[in-house]
Coordinates of N, CA and C in Angstrom, one line a residue:
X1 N 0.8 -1.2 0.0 CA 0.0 0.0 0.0 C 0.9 1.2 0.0
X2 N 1.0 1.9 -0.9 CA 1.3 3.4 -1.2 C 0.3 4.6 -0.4
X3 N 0.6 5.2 1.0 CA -1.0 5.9 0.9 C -0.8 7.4 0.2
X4 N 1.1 7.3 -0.5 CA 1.0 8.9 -1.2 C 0.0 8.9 -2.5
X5 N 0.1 7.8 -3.1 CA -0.7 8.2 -4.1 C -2.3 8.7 -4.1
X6 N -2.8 8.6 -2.6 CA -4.0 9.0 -2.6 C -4.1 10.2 -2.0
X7 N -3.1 11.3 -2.9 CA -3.4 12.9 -2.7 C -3.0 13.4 -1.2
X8 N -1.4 12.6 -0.7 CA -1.6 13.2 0.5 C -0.2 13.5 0.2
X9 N 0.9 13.0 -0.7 CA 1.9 13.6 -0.6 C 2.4 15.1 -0.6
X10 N 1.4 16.4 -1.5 CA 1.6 17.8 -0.9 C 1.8 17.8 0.8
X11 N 0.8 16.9 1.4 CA 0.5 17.4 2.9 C 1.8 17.0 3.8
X12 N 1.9 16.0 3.0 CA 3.4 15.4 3.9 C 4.7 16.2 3.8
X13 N 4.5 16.3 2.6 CA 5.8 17.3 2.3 C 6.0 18.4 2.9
X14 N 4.6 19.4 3.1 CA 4.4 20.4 3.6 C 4.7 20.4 5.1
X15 N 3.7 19.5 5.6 CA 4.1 19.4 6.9 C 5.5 18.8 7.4
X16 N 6.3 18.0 6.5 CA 7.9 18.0 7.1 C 8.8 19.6 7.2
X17 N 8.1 20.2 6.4 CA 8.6 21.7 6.4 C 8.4 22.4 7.3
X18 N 7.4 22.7 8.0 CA 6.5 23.0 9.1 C 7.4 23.6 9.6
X19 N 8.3 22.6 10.7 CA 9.1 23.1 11.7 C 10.2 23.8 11.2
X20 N 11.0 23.7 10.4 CA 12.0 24.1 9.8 C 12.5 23.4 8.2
X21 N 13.2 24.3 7.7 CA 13.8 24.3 6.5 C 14.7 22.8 6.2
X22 N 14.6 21.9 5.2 CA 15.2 20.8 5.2 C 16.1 20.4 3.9
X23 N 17.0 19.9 3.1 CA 17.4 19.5 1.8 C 16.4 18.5 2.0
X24 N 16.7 18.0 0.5 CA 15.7 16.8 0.0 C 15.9 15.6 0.8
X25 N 17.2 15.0 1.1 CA 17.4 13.8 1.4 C 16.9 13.8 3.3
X26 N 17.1 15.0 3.6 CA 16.6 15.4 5.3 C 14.4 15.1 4.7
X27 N 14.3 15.3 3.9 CA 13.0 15.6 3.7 C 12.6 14.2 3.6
X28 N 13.3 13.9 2.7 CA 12.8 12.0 2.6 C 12.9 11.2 3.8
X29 N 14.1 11.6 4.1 CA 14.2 10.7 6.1 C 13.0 10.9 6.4
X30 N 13.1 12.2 6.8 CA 11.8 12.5 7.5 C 10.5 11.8 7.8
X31 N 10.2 12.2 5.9 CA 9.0 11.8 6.3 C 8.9 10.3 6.2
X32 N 9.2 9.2 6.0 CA 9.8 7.9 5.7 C 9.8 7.5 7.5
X33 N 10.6 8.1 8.0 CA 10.9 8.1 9.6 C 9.4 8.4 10.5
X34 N 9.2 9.4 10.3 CA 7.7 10.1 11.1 C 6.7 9.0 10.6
X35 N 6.4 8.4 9.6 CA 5.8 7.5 9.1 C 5.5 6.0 9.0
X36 N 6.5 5.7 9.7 CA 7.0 4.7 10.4 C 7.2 3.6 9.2
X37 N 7.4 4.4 8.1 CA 7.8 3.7 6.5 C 7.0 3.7 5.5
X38 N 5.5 3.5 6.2 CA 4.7 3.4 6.0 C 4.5 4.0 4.3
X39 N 5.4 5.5 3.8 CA 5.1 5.6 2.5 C 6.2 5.9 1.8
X40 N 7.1 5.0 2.2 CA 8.2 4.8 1.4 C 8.3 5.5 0.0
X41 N 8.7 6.6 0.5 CA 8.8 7.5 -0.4 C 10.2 7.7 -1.2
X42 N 10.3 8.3 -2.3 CA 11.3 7.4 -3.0 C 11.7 9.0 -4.3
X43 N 13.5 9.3 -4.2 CA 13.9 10.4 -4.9 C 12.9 11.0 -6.0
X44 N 12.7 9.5 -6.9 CA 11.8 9.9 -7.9 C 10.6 11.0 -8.1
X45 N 10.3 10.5 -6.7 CA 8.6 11.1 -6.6 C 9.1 12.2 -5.9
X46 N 9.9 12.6 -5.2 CA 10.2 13.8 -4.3 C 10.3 14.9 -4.9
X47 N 11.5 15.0 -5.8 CA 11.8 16.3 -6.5 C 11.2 16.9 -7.4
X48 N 10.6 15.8 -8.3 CA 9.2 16.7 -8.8 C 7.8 17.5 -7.7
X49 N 7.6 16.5 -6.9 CA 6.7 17.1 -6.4 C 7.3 18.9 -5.4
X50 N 8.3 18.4 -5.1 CA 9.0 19.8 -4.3 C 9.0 20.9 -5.9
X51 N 9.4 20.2 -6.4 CA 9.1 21.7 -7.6 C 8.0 21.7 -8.1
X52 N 6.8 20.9 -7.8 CA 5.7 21.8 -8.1 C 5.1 22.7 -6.9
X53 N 5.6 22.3 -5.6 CA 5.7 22.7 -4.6 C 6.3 24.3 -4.7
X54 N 7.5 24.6 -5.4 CA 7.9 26.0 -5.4 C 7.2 26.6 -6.4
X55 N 6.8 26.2 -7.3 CA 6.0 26.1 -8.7 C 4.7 27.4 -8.2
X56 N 3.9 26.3 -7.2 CA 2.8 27.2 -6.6 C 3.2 28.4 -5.5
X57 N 4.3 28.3 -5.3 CA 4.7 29.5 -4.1 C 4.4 29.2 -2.7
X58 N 4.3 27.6 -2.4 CA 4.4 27.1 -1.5 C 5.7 26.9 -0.7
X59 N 6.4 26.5 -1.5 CA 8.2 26.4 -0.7 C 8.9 27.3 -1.6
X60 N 9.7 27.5 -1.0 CA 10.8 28.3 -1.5 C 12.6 27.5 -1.5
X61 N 13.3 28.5 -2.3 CA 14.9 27.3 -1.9 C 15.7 28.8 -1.6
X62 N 16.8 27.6 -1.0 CA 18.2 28.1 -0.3 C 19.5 27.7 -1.4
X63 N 20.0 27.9 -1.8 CA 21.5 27.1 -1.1 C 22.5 27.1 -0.1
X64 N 22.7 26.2 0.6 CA 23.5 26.6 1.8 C 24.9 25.4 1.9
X65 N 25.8 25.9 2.5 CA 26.7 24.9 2.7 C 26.2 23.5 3.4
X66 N 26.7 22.9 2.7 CA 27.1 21.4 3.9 C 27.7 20.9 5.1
X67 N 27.0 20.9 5.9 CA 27.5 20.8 7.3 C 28.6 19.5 7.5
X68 N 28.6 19.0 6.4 CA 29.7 17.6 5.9 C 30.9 18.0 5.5
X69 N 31.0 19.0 4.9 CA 32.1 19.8 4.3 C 31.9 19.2 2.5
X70 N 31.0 19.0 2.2 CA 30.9 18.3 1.0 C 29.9 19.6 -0.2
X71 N 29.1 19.4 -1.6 CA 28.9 20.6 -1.8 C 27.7 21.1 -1.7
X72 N 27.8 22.0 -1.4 CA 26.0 23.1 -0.9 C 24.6 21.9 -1.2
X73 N 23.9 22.6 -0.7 CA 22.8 21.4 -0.7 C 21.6 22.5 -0.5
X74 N 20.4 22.2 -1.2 CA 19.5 23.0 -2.0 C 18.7 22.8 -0.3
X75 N 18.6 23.4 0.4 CA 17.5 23.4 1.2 C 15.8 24.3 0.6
X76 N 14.9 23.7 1.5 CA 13.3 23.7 1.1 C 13.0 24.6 2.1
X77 N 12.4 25.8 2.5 CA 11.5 26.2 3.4 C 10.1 26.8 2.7
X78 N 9.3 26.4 3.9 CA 7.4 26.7 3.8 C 7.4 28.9 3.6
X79 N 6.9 28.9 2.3 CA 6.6 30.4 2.7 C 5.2 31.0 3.5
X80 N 5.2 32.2 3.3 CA 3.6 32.2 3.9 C 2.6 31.9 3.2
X81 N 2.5 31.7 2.0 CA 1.5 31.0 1.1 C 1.6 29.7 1.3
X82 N 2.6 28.8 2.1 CA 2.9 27.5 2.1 C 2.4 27.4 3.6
X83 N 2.3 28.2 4.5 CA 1.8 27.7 5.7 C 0.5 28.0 5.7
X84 N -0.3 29.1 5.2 CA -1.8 28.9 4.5 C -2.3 27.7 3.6
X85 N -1.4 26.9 2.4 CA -2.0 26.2 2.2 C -1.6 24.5 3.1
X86 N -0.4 24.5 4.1 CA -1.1 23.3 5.1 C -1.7 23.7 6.1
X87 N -2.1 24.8 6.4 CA -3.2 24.7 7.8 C -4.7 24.3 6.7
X88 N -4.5 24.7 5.0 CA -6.2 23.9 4.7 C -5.9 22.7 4.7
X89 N -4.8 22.3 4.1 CA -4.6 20.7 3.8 C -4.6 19.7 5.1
X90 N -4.7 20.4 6.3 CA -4.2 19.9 7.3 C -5.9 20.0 7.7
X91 N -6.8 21.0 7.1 CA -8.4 20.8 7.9 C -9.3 19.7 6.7
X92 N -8.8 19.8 5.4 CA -9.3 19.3 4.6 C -9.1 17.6 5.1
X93 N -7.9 17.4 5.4 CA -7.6 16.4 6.1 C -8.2 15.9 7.4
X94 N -8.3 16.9 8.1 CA -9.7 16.4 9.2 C -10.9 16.2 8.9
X95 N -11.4 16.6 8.3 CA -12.4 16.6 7.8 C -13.1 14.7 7.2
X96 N -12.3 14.6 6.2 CA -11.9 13.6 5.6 C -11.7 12.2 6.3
X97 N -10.8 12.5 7.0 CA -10.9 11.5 8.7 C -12.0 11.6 9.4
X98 N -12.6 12.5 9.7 CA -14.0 12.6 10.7 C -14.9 11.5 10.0
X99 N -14.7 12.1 8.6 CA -16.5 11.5 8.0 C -16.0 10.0 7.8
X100 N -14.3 9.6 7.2 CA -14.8 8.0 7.2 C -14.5 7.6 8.3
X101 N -14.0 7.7 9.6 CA -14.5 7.7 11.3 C -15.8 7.2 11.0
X102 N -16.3 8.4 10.9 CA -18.4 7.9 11.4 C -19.0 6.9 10.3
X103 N -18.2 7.3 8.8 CA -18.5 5.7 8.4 C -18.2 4.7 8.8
X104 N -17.0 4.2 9.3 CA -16.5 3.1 9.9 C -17.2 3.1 11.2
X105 N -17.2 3.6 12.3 CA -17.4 3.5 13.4 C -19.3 2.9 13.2
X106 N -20.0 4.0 12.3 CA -21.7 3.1 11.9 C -21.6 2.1 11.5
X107 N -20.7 1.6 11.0 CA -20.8 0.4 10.5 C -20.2 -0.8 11.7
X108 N -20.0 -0.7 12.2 CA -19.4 -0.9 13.3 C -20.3 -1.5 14.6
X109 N -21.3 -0.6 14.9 CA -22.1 -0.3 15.9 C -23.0 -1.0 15.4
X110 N -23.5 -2.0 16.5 CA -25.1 -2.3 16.1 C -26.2 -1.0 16.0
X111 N -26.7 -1.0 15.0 CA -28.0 -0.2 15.1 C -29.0 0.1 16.1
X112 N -30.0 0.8 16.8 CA -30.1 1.7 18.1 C -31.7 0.2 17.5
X113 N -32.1 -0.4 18.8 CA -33.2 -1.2 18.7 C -32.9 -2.6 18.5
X114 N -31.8 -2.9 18.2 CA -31.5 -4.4 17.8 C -30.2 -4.6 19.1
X115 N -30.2 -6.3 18.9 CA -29.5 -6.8 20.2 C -28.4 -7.3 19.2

């Protein structure tokens, strides 16, 4: 099971930004790590989606040295159009979970009258 392909890889990406500014390969840990692998996410899929990411004026880039001594490395930070669009992605996302919650959970529950 992939669960990026079902429209959540913006939010992930977004939200690894959140806290601070990351290069790609800190971005992939990340979210791979917080995920507990679960969306084994993979160079291919990353760097396009981060440039469609700066595309919309959601992230922005750096270059900054390598704390390795090795060469500069493209860091990612959320701008302010990038923290507007995960606080919706992040309700759009509640939302989305509430309602199949109460699907799952009714189905779930015996019906109000029956044993």
């Amino acid at each position: 099971m992939n669960p990026l392909k079902s429209g959540t890889l913006d939010l992930a990406l977004l939200a690894a930004l959140e806290d601070q500014p990351r290069y790609g390969l800190d971005i992939l840990a990340h979210v791979n790590t917080r995920s507990g692998g679960l969306f084994e996410m993979k160079e291919g899929s990353l760097y396009p989606a981060l440039a469609r990411l700066v595309k919309a004026g959601w992230v922005e880039t750096e270059w900054q040295p390598s704390d390795r001594g090795g060469a500069p490395r493209k860091f990612y930070r959320l701008t302010d159009d990038g923290r507007g669009a995960l606080t919706e992605k992040k309700q759009e996302w509640r939302t989305l979970r509430g309602a199949l919650d109460a699907l799952l959970v009714t189905r779930l529950l015996p019906k109000p009258g029956r044993a």
